Coordinates of C-alpha atoms and ligand atoms in Angstrom, one line a residue:
M1161 CA 78.2 260.4 167.0
P1162 CA 81.9 259.9 167.8
K1163 CA 84.5 261.8 165.8
M1164 CA 86.9 259.5 164.0
T1165 CA 89.4 259.8 161.1
G1166 CA 88.7 258.5 157.7
A1167 CA 91.5 256.0 158.3
Q1168 CA 89.9 254.6 161.4
L1169 CA 86.6 254.4 159.8
L1170 CA 87.9 252.7 156.6
A1171 CA 89.8 250.2 158.7
D1172 CA 86.7 249.4 160.8
M1173 CA 84.4 249.2 157.8
L1174 CA 86.7 246.8 155.8
Q1175 CA 86.9 244.6 158.9
G1176 CA 83.1 244.9 159.3
Y1177 CA 82.6 243.6 155.8
G1178 CA 84.8 240.6 156.5
V1179 CA 87.8 241.7 154.4
S1180 CA 90.8 239.6 155.6
H1181 CA 93.4 240.8 153.1
V1182 CA 94.1 243.9 151.0
F1183 CA 96.5 243.8 148.1
M1184 CA 98.5 246.9 147.1
V1185 CA 101.7 248.7 146.3
P1186 CA 102.2 251.6 148.7
A1187 CA 101.9 254.5 149.2
V1188 CA 98.2 254.8 149.4
L1189 CA 95.9 255.3 152.4
R1190 CA 98.9 255.1 154.6
R1191 CA 97.1 256.1 157.8
T1192 CA 94.4 253.5 157.0
F1193 CA 97.2 250.9 157.0
V1194 CA 98.3 252.0 160.4
E1195 CA 94.7 251.8 161.7
M1196 CA 94.4 248.3 160.2
E1197 CA 97.3 247.2 162.3
R1198 CA 95.9 248.9 165.4
R1199 CA 92.2 248.0 165.1
T1200 CA 91.8 245.0 162.8
S1201 CA 93.3 241.7 161.8
I1202 CA 93.4 242.6 158.1
K1203 CA 96.6 241.5 156.3
R1204 CA 98.3 244.1 154.1
I1205 CA 99.8 242.3 151.2
H1206 CA 102.5 244.4 149.5
T1207 CA 102.7 243.0 145.9
H1208 CA 105.3 243.6 143.2
G1209 CA 102.9 245.5 140.9
E1210 CA 99.5 247.0 141.0
K1211 CA 98.2 244.7 138.2
S1212 CA 99.0 241.6 140.2
A1213 CA 97.4 243.2 143.3
A1214 CA 94.2 243.5 141.3
Y1215 CA 94.5 239.9 140.1
M1216 CA 95.1 238.7 143.7
A1217 CA 91.9 240.6 144.8
D1218 CA 90.1 239.0 141.9
G1219 CA 91.2 235.4 142.8
Y1220 CA 90.2 236.2 146.4
A1221 CA 86.7 237.4 145.3
R1222 CA 86.0 234.5 142.9
V1223 CA 86.8 231.9 145.6
S1224 CA 85.1 233.6 148.6
G1225 CA 82.3 235.5 146.9
R1226 CA 83.4 238.4 149.0
P1227 CA 84.8 241.6 147.4
G1228 CA 88.5 241.5 147.0
V1229 CA 90.2 244.8 147.8
C1230 CA 93.2 246.3 145.9
M1231 CA 94.8 249.7 146.1
A1232 CA 97.3 252.0 144.4
Q1233 CA 98.6 255.5 144.9
V1234 CA 98.0 257.9 142.0
I1235 CA 101.0 256.8 139.9
G1236 CA 100.0 253.1 140.1
A1237 CA 96.3 253.7 139.4
L1238 CA 96.2 252.7 135.8
N1239 CA 98.3 249.6 136.5
L1240 CA 95.5 248.7 138.8
A1241 CA 92.8 249.6 136.2
A1242 CA 94.5 247.3 133.8
G1243 CA 94.2 244.5 136.4
L1244 CA 90.5 245.2 136.7
R1245 CA 89.9 244.3 133.1
D1246 CA 89.7 240.5 133.8
A1247 CA 87.5 241.0 136.8
Y1248 CA 85.2 243.1 134.7
L1249 CA 85.0 240.5 132.0
A1250 CA 84.5 237.7 134.6
H1251 CA 81.9 239.6 136.7
S1252 CA 84.1 239.4 139.8
P1253 CA 83.4 241.8 142.7
V1254 CA 86.7 243.6 143.1
I1255 CA 86.9 246.9 144.9
A1256 CA 89.8 249.2 143.9
F1257 CA 90.9 252.2 146.0
T1258 CA 93.3 254.7 144.5
G1259 CA 94.8 258.1 145.4
G1260 CA 93.6 261.0 143.4
R1261 CA 93.9 264.8 143.1
E1262 CA 93.7 267.8 145.3
P1263 CA 91.3 270.6 144.0
Q1264 CA 93.9 273.2 145.1
T1265 CA 96.6 271.9 142.9
K1266 CA 95.1 269.9 139.9
F1267 CA 96.2 271.1 136.4
R1268 CA 99.4 272.6 137.9
K1269 CA 101.6 269.7 136.8
V1270 CA 101.6 267.9 140.1
Y1271 CA 104.2 265.2 140.3
Q1272 CA 102.9 261.9 139.0
E1273 CA 99.4 263.2 138.4
V1274 CA 97.0 262.6 135.5
D1275 CA 93.3 262.3 135.5
D1276 CA 92.9 258.6 136.1
V1277 CA 89.2 258.4 136.7
P1278 CA 88.1 258.0 133.0
A1279 CA 90.4 255.0 132.6
F1280 CA 88.4 253.1 135.2
E1281 CA 85.1 253.8 133.4
P1282 CA 85.2 250.8 131.0
V1283 CA 86.2 248.3 133.6
T1284 CA 83.9 249.1 136.5
K1285 CA 80.2 249.1 137.4
F1286 CA 80.7 252.2 139.6
N1287 CA 83.6 254.7 139.3
A1288 CA 83.6 257.6 141.8
T1289 CA 85.7 260.1 143.7
V1290 CA 85.6 260.5 147.5
D1291 CA 86.4 264.1 148.1
A1292 CA 85.4 264.7 151.7
V1293 CA 85.9 262.5 154.7
E1294 CA 82.2 262.7 155.6
R1295 CA 81.5 260.7 152.4
F1296 CA 83.6 257.6 153.5
P1297 CA 80.7 255.7 155.1
D1298 CA 78.2 256.0 152.3
M1299 CA 80.7 255.6 149.5
V1300 CA 82.2 252.5 151.0
R1301 CA 78.8 251.0 151.5
Q1302 CA 77.9 251.9 147.9
A1303 CA 81.1 250.3 146.7
F1304 CA 80.2 246.9 148.4
R1305 CA 76.6 247.1 147.4
V1306 CA 77.3 247.7 143.7
A1307 CA 80.2 245.2 143.5
V1308 CA 78.1 242.3 144.7
S1309 CA 74.6 243.2 143.4
G1310 CA 72.9 241.9 140.3
S1311 CA 75.6 240.8 137.9
P1312 CA 78.7 241.4 140.1
G1313 CA 81.7 243.4 139.0
P1314 CA 84.5 245.8 139.9
V1315 CA 84.1 249.2 141.6
H1316 CA 86.6 252.0 141.8
L1317 CA 86.8 254.7 144.5
Q1318 CA 89.4 257.4 144.1
F1319 CA 90.3 259.1 147.4
R1320 CA 91.4 262.8 147.4
G1321 CA 95.1 263.3 147.7
N1322 CA 97.7 261.4 145.6
E1323 CA 98.1 258.9 148.4
G1324 CA 94.4 259.3 149.5
Q1325 CA 95.4 261.7 152.3
V1326 CA 91.8 262.6 152.9
D1327 CA 91.9 259.6 155.2
A1328 CA 93.7 261.8 157.8
E1329 CA 90.7 264.1 158.2
E1330 CA 88.2 263.7 161.0
A1331 CA 84.4 263.9 161.1
E1332 CA 81.5 262.6 163.1
M1333 CA 81.0 259.2 161.5
E1334 CA 79.8 255.7 162.2
P1335 CA 81.4 252.7 160.6
L1336 CA 78.1 251.1 159.7
C1337 CA 78.3 248.1 157.4
E1338 CA 75.6 246.2 155.6
P1339 CA 76.4 242.5 156.0
L1340 CA 73.9 241.7 153.2
F1341 CA 76.4 243.2 150.8
A1342 CA 79.5 241.4 152.1
C1343 CA 79.1 238.5 149.8
I1344 CA 77.4 237.4 146.5
P1345 CA 74.5 237.0 145.9
P1346 CA 72.9 239.5 148.3
F1347 CA 69.5 238.8 146.8
R1348 CA 67.9 235.8 145.3
P1349 CA 65.0 237.2 143.3
E1350 CA 62.3 234.7 142.6
P1351 CA 61.6 234.2 138.9
D1352 CA 58.4 235.1 137.4
F1353 CA 56.7 231.8 137.8
A1354 CA 54.8 231.8 134.5
A1355 CA 58.1 232.4 132.7
A1356 CA 59.9 229.7 134.6
L1357 CA 57.0 227.2 133.9
A1358 CA 57.1 228.2 130.2
A1359 CA 60.8 227.5 130.0
L1360 CA 60.3 224.2 131.9
R1361 CA 57.5 223.0 129.5
L1362 CA 59.7 223.8 126.5
I1363 CA 62.5 221.7 127.9
E1364 CA 60.1 218.8 128.7
Q1365 CA 58.7 218.9 125.2
A1366 CA 62.1 219.0 123.5
E1367 CA 63.7 215.9 122.1
R1368 CA 67.3 217.0 122.4
P1369 CA 67.6 219.8 124.9
V1370 CA 70.8 220.9 126.5
I1371 CA 71.7 223.2 129.4
V1372 CA 74.6 225.7 129.0
A1373 CA 75.6 226.9 132.4
G1374 CA 77.8 230.0 132.8
G1375 CA 79.5 232.1 135.4
G1376 CA 76.1 233.4 136.6
A1377 CA 75.1 229.9 137.7
R1378 CA 78.4 229.8 139.6
A1379 CA 77.8 233.2 141.2
S1380 CA 74.4 232.0 142.3
R1381 CA 75.9 228.7 143.7
A1382 CA 73.3 227.0 141.6
G1383 CA 75.2 223.8 140.9
R1384 CA 73.1 221.5 143.1
D1385 CA 69.8 222.8 141.8
L1386 CA 71.1 222.7 138.2
V1387 CA 72.3 219.1 138.5
A1388 CA 69.0 218.1 140.2
L1389 CA 66.9 219.6 137.4
A1390 CA 69.1 218.1 134.7
E1391 CA 68.8 214.7 136.4
A1392 CA 65.1 214.9 136.8
L1393 CA 64.6 215.8 133.2
A1394 CA 67.5 213.8 131.7
V1395 CA 69.2 216.8 130.0
P1396 CA 72.9 216.9 129.2
V1397 CA 74.8 219.9 130.7
A1398 CA 77.6 221.9 129.0
T1399 CA 79.3 224.8 130.8
S1400 CA 81.2 227.9 129.8
L1401 CA 84.8 228.1 131.1
N1402 CA 83.5 230.4 133.9
G1403 CA 80.8 227.9 134.8
K1404 CA 83.0 224.8 134.7
D1405 CA 82.7 223.9 138.4
V1406 CA 78.9 224.1 138.3
I1407 CA 78.8 220.3 137.5
P1408 CA 81.7 217.8 138.1
G1409 CA 83.2 216.6 134.8
N1410 CA 82.6 213.0 135.7
H1411 CA 78.8 213.4 136.1
P1412 CA 77.1 211.2 133.5
L1413 CA 75.1 214.2 132.2
S1414 CA 78.2 216.4 131.9
V1415 CA 79.5 216.9 128.3
G1416 CA 82.2 219.4 129.0
V1417 CA 83.1 223.0 128.3
V1418 CA 81.4 224.4 125.1
G1419 CA 82.7 227.1 122.8
T1420 CA 86.1 228.1 121.6
Y1421 CA 88.4 226.8 124.4
S1422 CA 86.3 223.8 124.8
R1423 CA 85.9 220.0 124.6
E1424 CA 84.7 218.6 121.3
S1425 CA 82.0 216.5 123.0
A1426 CA 80.3 219.6 124.3
N1427 CA 80.4 221.4 121.0
R1428 CA 79.0 218.3 119.2
V1429 CA 76.2 217.9 121.8
V1430 CA 75.2 221.5 121.8
A1431 CA 75.3 221.7 118.0
Q1432 CA 72.8 218.8 117.8
A1433 CA 70.4 220.2 120.4
D1434 CA 66.9 221.2 119.4
L1435 CA 66.6 223.5 122.5
V1436 CA 69.3 225.3 124.4
C1437 CA 68.6 226.5 128.0
F1438 CA 71.2 229.1 128.9
V1439 CA 71.7 229.6 132.7
G1440 CA 73.7 232.6 133.9
S1441 CA 75.5 232.9 130.6
E1442 CA 76.4 236.0 128.6
T1443 CA 76.1 233.9 125.5
G1444 CA 79.3 235.6 124.4
G1445 CA 81.8 234.7 121.7
M1446 CA 84.0 232.4 123.8
T1447 CA 81.1 230.2 125.1
T1448 CA 79.4 229.9 121.7
N1449 CA 82.5 229.8 119.5
F1450 CA 81.5 233.1 118.1
W1451 CA 77.8 232.2 117.8
K1452 CA 78.4 229.0 115.8
V1453 CA 77.6 226.6 118.7
P1454 CA 74.7 226.7 118.9
K1455 CA 73.8 228.6 115.8
I1456 CA 71.8 231.7 116.0
G1457 CA 68.2 230.8 115.4
V1458 CA 68.3 227.7 117.6
A1459 CA 65.2 227.4 119.9
A1460 CA 66.4 228.9 123.2
V1461 CA 65.3 229.7 126.7
Q1462 CA 67.4 231.6 129.2
I1463 CA 67.6 232.3 132.9
D1464 CA 69.6 235.3 134.1
I1465 CA 69.6 237.9 136.9
D1466 CA 70.4 240.7 134.4
P1467 CA 67.4 241.6 132.3
E1468 CA 69.7 243.0 129.6
A1469 CA 71.4 239.6 129.2
L1470 CA 68.1 237.9 128.3
G1471 CA 68.0 237.3 124.5
R1472 CA 71.2 239.2 123.8
N1473 CA 72.4 236.8 121.1
Y1474 CA 69.7 234.2 120.8
S1475 CA 66.1 235.1 120.6
L1476 CA 64.1 233.4 123.3
K1477 CA 61.0 231.3 123.5
A1478 CA 61.0 231.9 127.3
A1479 CA 63.0 234.5 129.3
V1480 CA 63.3 233.9 133.0
L1481 CA 64.5 236.9 135.1
G1482 CA 65.8 235.9 138.5
D1483 CA 68.3 234.1 140.6
A1484 CA 69.6 231.0 138.9
A1485 CA 69.3 228.7 141.9
K1486 CA 65.8 229.9 142.7
A1487 CA 64.6 229.5 139.2
L1488 CA 66.1 226.1 138.8
A1489 CA 64.7 224.9 142.1
Y1490 CA 61.3 226.2 141.2
M1491 CA 61.5 224.4 137.8
R1492 CA 62.7 221.2 139.6
Q1493 CA 59.6 221.3 141.9
H1494 CA 57.3 221.6 139.0
T1495 CA 59.0 219.1 136.7
N1496 CA 56.9 216.4 135.0
A1497 CA 59.5 213.7 135.5
G1498 CA 57.5 211.4 133.3
T1499 CA 59.0 213.1 130.2
A1500 CA 62.5 212.1 131.1
D1501 CA 62.2 208.7 129.5
S1502 CA 61.5 210.2 126.2
R1503 CA 65.1 211.7 126.3
K1504 CA 66.9 208.5 127.1
P1505 CA 68.1 208.1 123.5
W1506 CA 69.4 211.6 123.4
V1507 CA 71.3 211.1 126.7
E1508 CA 72.7 207.9 125.2
T1509 CA 73.8 209.9 122.1
A1510 CA 75.5 212.4 124.4
R1511 CA 77.2 209.6 126.3
T1512 CA 78.4 208.1 123.1
I1513 CA 79.8 211.4 121.9
C1514 CA 81.6 211.8 125.3
S1515 CA 83.0 208.2 125.0
E1516 CA 84.2 208.8 121.5
Y1517 CA 86.1 211.9 122.8
Q1518 CA 87.6 210.0 125.7
A1519 CA 88.7 207.1 123.4
R1520 CA 90.2 209.5 120.9
Y1521 CA 92.4 211.2 123.5
A1522 CA 93.2 208.2 125.6
P1523 CA 96.6 207.7 124.0
A1524 CA 97.5 211.3 124.5
F1525 CA 96.3 211.2 128.1
A1526 CA 98.6 208.2 128.7
S1527 CA 101.5 209.5 126.6
D1528 CA 105.0 208.7 127.9
A1529 CA 106.5 211.1 125.4
V1530 CA 109.5 213.3 126.5
P1531 CA 109.2 216.3 126.4
I1532 CA 106.0 215.8 128.3
R1533 CA 102.7 216.3 126.4
P1534 CA 100.2 218.7 128.0
E1535 CA 97.4 216.2 127.5
R1536 CA 99.2 213.9 129.9
L1537 CA 99.5 216.7 132.4
C1538 CA 95.8 217.4 132.3
S1539 CA 95.0 213.8 132.8
E1540 CA 97.4 213.5 135.7
L1541 CA 95.7 216.5 137.3
T1542 CA 92.3 215.0 136.8
R1543 CA 93.4 212.0 138.7
H1544 CA 95.5 213.6 141.4
V1545 CA 94.1 217.1 142.3
P1546 CA 92.6 216.8 145.8
E1547 CA 88.9 216.5 146.1
N1548 CA 88.6 219.9 147.8
A1549 CA 91.1 221.8 145.6
I1550 CA 90.7 225.2 144.0
V1551 CA 92.1 225.0 140.4
V1552 CA 93.2 228.3 138.9
V1553 CA 94.0 228.4 135.2
D1554 CA 95.6 231.0 132.9
T1555 CA 94.4 231.8 129.4
G1556 CA 95.8 230.9 126.0
H1557 CA 96.9 227.3 125.7
A1558 CA 96.5 226.9 129.4
G1559 CA 92.8 227.7 129.1
M1560 CA 92.4 225.4 126.1
W1561 CA 94.2 222.4 127.6
M1562 CA 92.7 222.7 131.0
G1563 CA 89.2 223.9 130.0
G1564 CA 88.9 221.0 127.6
M1565 CA 90.9 218.2 129.0
F1566 CA 91.0 218.6 132.8
E1567 CA 88.1 217.1 134.6
L1568 CA 86.7 218.1 138.0
T1569 CA 85.8 215.0 139.9
S1570 CA 84.1 216.4 143.0
P1571 CA 81.4 219.0 143.7
R1572 CA 83.8 220.3 146.4
Q1573 CA 86.4 221.3 143.8
N1574 CA 86.4 224.8 142.3
Y1575 CA 87.7 226.1 139.0
I1576 CA 88.5 229.7 138.2
R1577 CA 90.1 230.9 135.1
S1578 CA 91.5 234.0 133.3
A1579 CA 88.9 235.7 131.3
G1580 CA 91.5 236.4 128.7
H1581 CA 94.5 238.1 130.3
L1582 CA 97.7 236.2 130.1
G1583 CA 99.5 236.1 133.4
W1584 CA 96.4 236.3 135.6
A1585 CA 96.5 232.9 137.1
F1586 CA 99.6 232.9 139.3
P1587 CA 98.7 236.1 141.3
A1588 CA 95.0 235.1 141.2
G1589 CA 96.0 231.8 142.8
I1590 CA 97.7 233.7 145.6
G1591 CA 94.5 235.7 146.2
A1592 CA 92.5 232.4 146.1
K1593 CA 94.7 230.9 148.8
C1594 CA 94.3 234.0 151.0
A1595 CA 90.5 233.5 150.7
A1596 CA 90.7 229.8 151.5
P1597 CA 93.9 229.0 153.3
E1598 CA 92.7 225.6 154.4
R1599 CA 92.2 224.4 150.8
P1600 CA 94.8 223.3 148.3
V1601 CA 95.2 225.8 145.5
V1602 CA 96.7 224.4 142.2
V1603 CA 97.6 226.9 139.5
F1604 CA 98.1 225.9 135.9
T1605 CA 99.9 228.4 133.6
G1606 CA 102.2 228.5 130.6
D1607 CA 105.7 229.9 130.9
A1608 CA 104.7 233.1 129.0
G1609 CA 101.9 233.5 131.5
F1610 CA 104.2 232.8 134.5
W1611 CA 106.8 235.4 133.4
Y1612 CA 104.3 238.2 133.8
H1613 CA 104.2 238.2 137.6
I1614 CA 107.1 235.9 138.5
G1615 CA 108.2 238.4 141.2
E1616 CA 105.1 237.4 143.2
I1617 CA 106.9 234.2 144.2
E1618 CA 108.6 236.4 146.7
T1619 CA 105.3 237.8 147.9
A1620 CA 103.9 234.2 148.4
V1621 CA 107.1 233.2 150.3
R1622 CA 107.1 236.3 152.5
W1623 CA 103.5 235.7 153.5
G1624 CA 103.5 231.9 153.5
I1625 CA 100.8 231.7 150.9
N1626 CA 101.4 228.1 149.9
T1627 CA 100.0 227.6 146.4
V1628 CA 101.2 224.9 144.0
T1629 CA 101.9 226.4 140.6
I1630 CA 102.4 224.1 137.6
V1631 CA 104.3 225.8 134.7
N1632 CA 103.7 224.2 131.4
N1633 CA 107.2 225.2 130.3
N1634 CA 107.8 224.9 126.6
S1635 CA 110.1 228.0 126.6
S1636 CA 107.6 229.7 124.3
G1637 CA 104.2 231.1 123.9
N1638 CA 103.4 228.4 121.4
Q1639 CA 99.7 229.2 121.2
S1640 CA 101.0 231.9 118.9
K1641 CA 102.6 229.4 116.5
R1642 CA 99.5 228.8 114.4
G1643 CA 98.8 232.5 114.0
F1644 CA 102.3 233.2 112.8
D1645 CA 102.2 230.1 110.5
R1646 CA 99.2 231.6 108.9
V1647 CA 100.5 235.1 108.3
Y1648 CA 103.8 233.7 106.9
G1649 CA 101.7 231.8 104.4
G1650 CA 102.2 228.4 106.0
K1651 CA 105.9 228.3 106.9
Q1652 CA 107.5 230.7 109.2
T1653 CA 111.0 232.0 108.7
Q1654 CA 113.7 231.1 111.3
Q1655 CA 113.6 234.8 112.4
A1656 CA 109.8 234.5 113.1
L1657 CA 110.7 232.5 116.2
E1658 CA 111.8 235.7 117.9
M1659 CA 108.2 236.6 118.2
W1660 CA 107.1 233.6 120.3
T1661 CA 110.0 231.7 121.7
F1662 CA 112.1 232.4 124.8
T1663 CA 115.4 231.5 126.5
K1664 CA 115.2 228.1 128.2
V1665 CA 114.8 228.9 131.9
N1666 CA 114.6 226.5 134.9
F1667 CA 111.8 228.0 136.9
A1668 CA 112.4 225.5 139.8
K1669 CA 115.8 227.1 140.3
V1670 CA 114.4 230.6 140.1
A1671 CA 111.7 229.7 142.7
Q1672 CA 114.3 228.2 145.0
D1673 CA 116.3 231.4 144.9
M1674 CA 113.3 233.3 146.1
G1675 CA 112.7 231.0 149.0
A1676 CA 110.0 228.8 147.4
I1677 CA 110.3 225.1 146.7
G1678 CA 111.1 224.4 143.1
I1679 CA 110.7 221.0 141.5
R1680 CA 111.7 220.3 137.9
V1681 CA 109.7 217.6 136.1
E1682 CA 111.1 216.2 132.8
Q1683 CA 109.6 212.7 132.8
P1684 CA 105.8 212.2 132.7
G1685 CA 106.0 209.4 135.3
E1686 CA 107.5 211.8 137.8
F1687 CA 104.7 214.2 137.8
A1688 CA 102.2 212.6 140.2
G1689 CA 104.9 212.1 142.9
A1690 CA 106.1 215.7 142.5
L1691 CA 102.5 217.0 142.8
Q1692 CA 102.0 215.0 146.0
Q1693 CA 105.2 216.4 147.4
A1694 CA 104.1 219.9 146.4
L1695 CA 100.7 219.5 148.1
A1696 CA 102.3 218.4 151.3
A1697 CA 104.9 221.2 151.4
D1698 CA 104.7 224.0 153.8
R1699 CA 106.0 226.6 151.3
P1700 CA 104.9 227.8 147.9
V1701 CA 105.9 225.4 145.2
I1702 CA 106.7 225.9 141.6
L1703 CA 106.5 222.7 139.5
D1704 CA 108.4 223.4 136.4
V1705 CA 107.2 220.9 133.9
V1706 CA 109.3 220.7 130.7
T1707 CA 106.8 220.2 127.8
D1708 CA 106.7 219.8 124.1
I1709 CA 106.9 223.0 122.1
E1710 CA 105.2 221.2 119.2
A1711 CA 102.1 220.4 121.2
L1712 CA 99.2 222.5 120.0
A1713 CA 95.8 222.3 121.7
P1714 CA 93.0 221.0 119.5
L1715 CA 90.9 223.8 117.9
A1716 CA 87.1 224.1 118.6
V1717 CA 85.0 221.6 116.7
Ligands
TPP2098 C1 97.6 240.4 128.3 C2 97.7 239.5 127.1 N1 98.5 239.7 126.1 C3 98.6 238.9 125.1 C4 97.8 237.8 125.0 C5 97.8 236.9 123.8 N2 98.3 235.5 124.1 C6 97.5 234.5 124.3 S1 98.2 233.1 124.6 C7 99.8 233.8 124.4 C8 101.0 232.9 124.6 C9 100.8 232.0 125.8 O1 102.1 231.4 126.1 P1 102.3 230.4 127.3 O2 101.6 231.0 128.5 O3 103.7 230.1 127.4 O4 101.5 229.2 126.9 P2 101.8 228.2 125.7 O5 100.9 228.7 124.6 O6 103.2 228.2 125.4 O7 101.3 226.9 126.2 C10 99.6 235.1 124.1 C11 100.8 236.0 123.9 C12 96.8 237.6 126.1 N3 96.0 236.6 126.1 N4 96.9 238.4 127.1

């Protein structure tokens, strides 16, 4: 076997796994970066903070299905760990490398050093130290294998030396990669056929069944099989926020996103169902509006790749362990399509509920109000986002407005969203664009969300990562308004505003100063043209949209 340094091996292995970008703040694995330049085409994206590096890796992973790689030296390690939280919640395969400690000097108050490893424990599937260069090959393979297998998720490897200097050492090693684990899903386990048939028969016998598809259906790329089964059986489909792009919003069986940040039609349909089929869903609080939609006790069946997810919150009449696409395809093959007719009235009911929703919000979608209403923004985006776009959405109001009101109109569009961390979307969009440079990436964030990582405008400009970022700029974090109204007993003091309002800032100007294109939109009629201009630009664009501070997203029904 040839002798090589850890740096050479790591560079070769990352290239071997198809990694095209790594996101980091130096100085970590410095020699590896030199070898990346010498031996690979991997781009080394220096960010303005470790948390945004983790979010970029996360966006990259959610769009490509391939692990996103982020790195930090020892002093930045916990900033990176903080950034893994969202990937952990969203089951995104992110791999984090950090610098660590030397056995010769630990506990002697080494500059910048604490024991970082425990902090990675709650946000990773696998959290390990690499202490000897001989361990590089098997540990890197293990990192990729764990990140993408089963229910995907983050992995952390801490390399010996505060900058991971173990990469300078040499050993006889081979940079062997396992291509199987370069992308999710590595395996598509067949379901137990008896269980899948049992679930199918229950759906066929139900009068008002509904499918609730989650991020697991997305990870399995099960959209086509899911829609085919739903069509064959005439079953309405709701999704979680994470599963939103499993079915286009304009499909006649789509009822929207169910749960807390949701669309009222989805909640109403799911609440009326006599059987719920969960597919790749954690059945967590956000998707079920804290287990109120559907109510605990509803008849349920579930398909999941993780046996521990089956029946977690809803006891099951049939539990199907396996790959979502495989299970749905098997069920589709064995469908008794003759039963679909019996559900025509139920599908009609679901359509009526959806039409009522559309009619209720039509005036808001068309509103010419100034400052601009977010509902109008969502409807403009539904109409004008390109048919192959990747839409990246922040949390808080952004998640509520877009989760509920924005509609995907093509199966070629993708939708990824913050699993709860404000500020995720802008850097995640940069990572998404690195993963799919040929596709338009449209980010939607509030101004509070945008402030978090505003410095990454410079990163995007430096690397020519041309995302389009729409800032719903109400100069406040106005999702917090209701909460403060409540704790002030209904009426806030003037001073309370200091807790959720900001200085009015023109983000278009800020963006221009950093070399991006900035467009300020103050009139609703100008938005579509500005978006077209942004999509055609050859630079990152910030669309600063001045919106109404009084606009509060509708609460879950
Ligand atoms: C890391 C983190 N801290 C705090 C919150 C709580 N939070 C949710 S929404 C929000 C304000 C959002 O403001 P903005 O992005 O401007 O959107 P707006 O509500 O004004 O539309 C806050 C502070 C969070 N989700 N994540």
